[in-house]
Amino acid sequence: MNRGVGEADIMCIDVPTEGVRTVYARFGDWLGWPSVILVGLFSVSAIVFGGGAPGTHLLAARN
């Protein structure tokens, strides 16, 4: 590749897909599902308990 020339190039590499043990391959689902659950809990608590600036709550009276 020539840097600074402005020509578009393609870089191809081989990535091993079998026989490689990674942290995500072993524990990926256990990281994802608790994250989804926490986002859901925070969303529900934000709706129920508010916590925003005065007058910005979803149930606040509209003008």
Tab-separated table of C-alpha atoms in Angstrom:
chain	number	residue	atom	x	y	z
A	1	MET	CA	0.000	0.000	0.000
A	2	ASN	CA	1.181	3.489	-0.785
A	3	ARG	CA	0.327	5.841	2.018
A	4	GLY	CA	-0.645	9.369	1.160
A	5	VAL	CA	-1.207	8.700	-2.540
A	6	GLY	CA	-4.994	8.501	-2.294
A	7	GLU	CA	-5.330	5.142	-4.011
A	8	ALA	CA	-7.845	2.647	-2.673
A	9	ASP	CA	-6.459	-0.783	-1.847
A	10	ILE	CA	-7.849	-3.978	-0.394
A	11	MET	CA	-6.139	-5.840	2.424
A	12	CYS	CA	-6.934	-9.530	2.850
A	13	ILE	CA	-5.864	-11.637	5.808
A	14	ASP	CA	-6.624	-15.170	6.968
A	15	VAL	CA	-8.408	-15.368	10.304
A	16	PRO	CA	-8.465	-18.745	12.052
A	17	THR	CA	-12.030	-19.852	12.747
A	18	GLU	CA	-11.503	-23.382	14.076
A	19	GLY	CA	-9.433	-24.613	16.966
A	20	VAL	CA	-9.047	-21.174	18.555
A	21	ARG	CA	-10.282	-20.853	22.131
A	22	THR	CA	-11.149	-17.311	23.082
A	23	VAL	CA	-12.777	-15.806	26.162
A	24	TYR	CA	-15.846	-14.832	24.131
A	25	ALA	CA	-16.169	-18.332	22.663
A	26	ARG	CA	-16.255	-19.774	26.176
A	27	PHE	CA	-18.211	-17.094	28.071
A	28	GLY	CA	-19.828	-14.897	25.401
A	29	ASP	CA	-23.445	-15.670	26.238
A	30	TRP	CA	-22.827	-15.161	29.942
A	31	LEU	CA	-21.599	-11.665	29.232
A	32	GLY	CA	-24.421	-10.737	26.853
A	33	TRP	CA	-27.517	-11.857	28.740
A	34	PRO	CA	-26.737	-10.132	32.048
A	35	SER	CA	-26.037	-6.972	30.052
A	36	VAL	CA	-29.469	-7.189	28.414
A	37	ILE	CA	-31.094	-7.782	31.806
A	38	LEU	CA	-29.302	-4.805	33.379
A	39	VAL	CA	-30.353	-2.482	30.546
A	40	GLY	CA	-33.940	-3.638	31.020
A	41	LEU	CA	-33.814	-3.073	34.776
A	42	PHE	CA	-32.298	0.389	34.381
A	43	SER	CA	-34.929	1.296	31.775
A	44	VAL	CA	-37.802	0.185	33.993
A	45	SER	CA	-36.366	1.971	37.032
A	46	ALA	CA	-35.915	5.171	35.012
A	47	ILE	CA	-39.551	5.041	33.923
A	48	VAL	CA	-40.901	4.179	37.384
A	49	PHE	CA	-38.720	6.393	39.568
A	50	GLY	CA	-37.980	9.235	37.174
A	51	GLY	CA	-34.771	10.850	38.294
A	52	GLY	CA	-34.635	13.528	35.612
A	53	ALA	CA	-34.763	17.272	35.967
A	54	PRO	CA	-38.022	18.693	37.332
A	55	GLY	CA	-40.711	18.815	34.680
A	56	THR	CA	-39.078	16.267	32.384
A	57	HIS	CA	-40.748	13.146	33.778
A	58	LEU	CA	-42.950	11.165	31.391
A	59	LEU	CA	-45.963	11.611	33.668
A	60	ALA	CA	-45.448	15.367	34.165
A	61	ALA	CA	-48.382	17.625	33.314
A	62	ARG	CA	-48.210	19.131	29.843
A	63	ASN	CA	-48.895	22.798	29.139
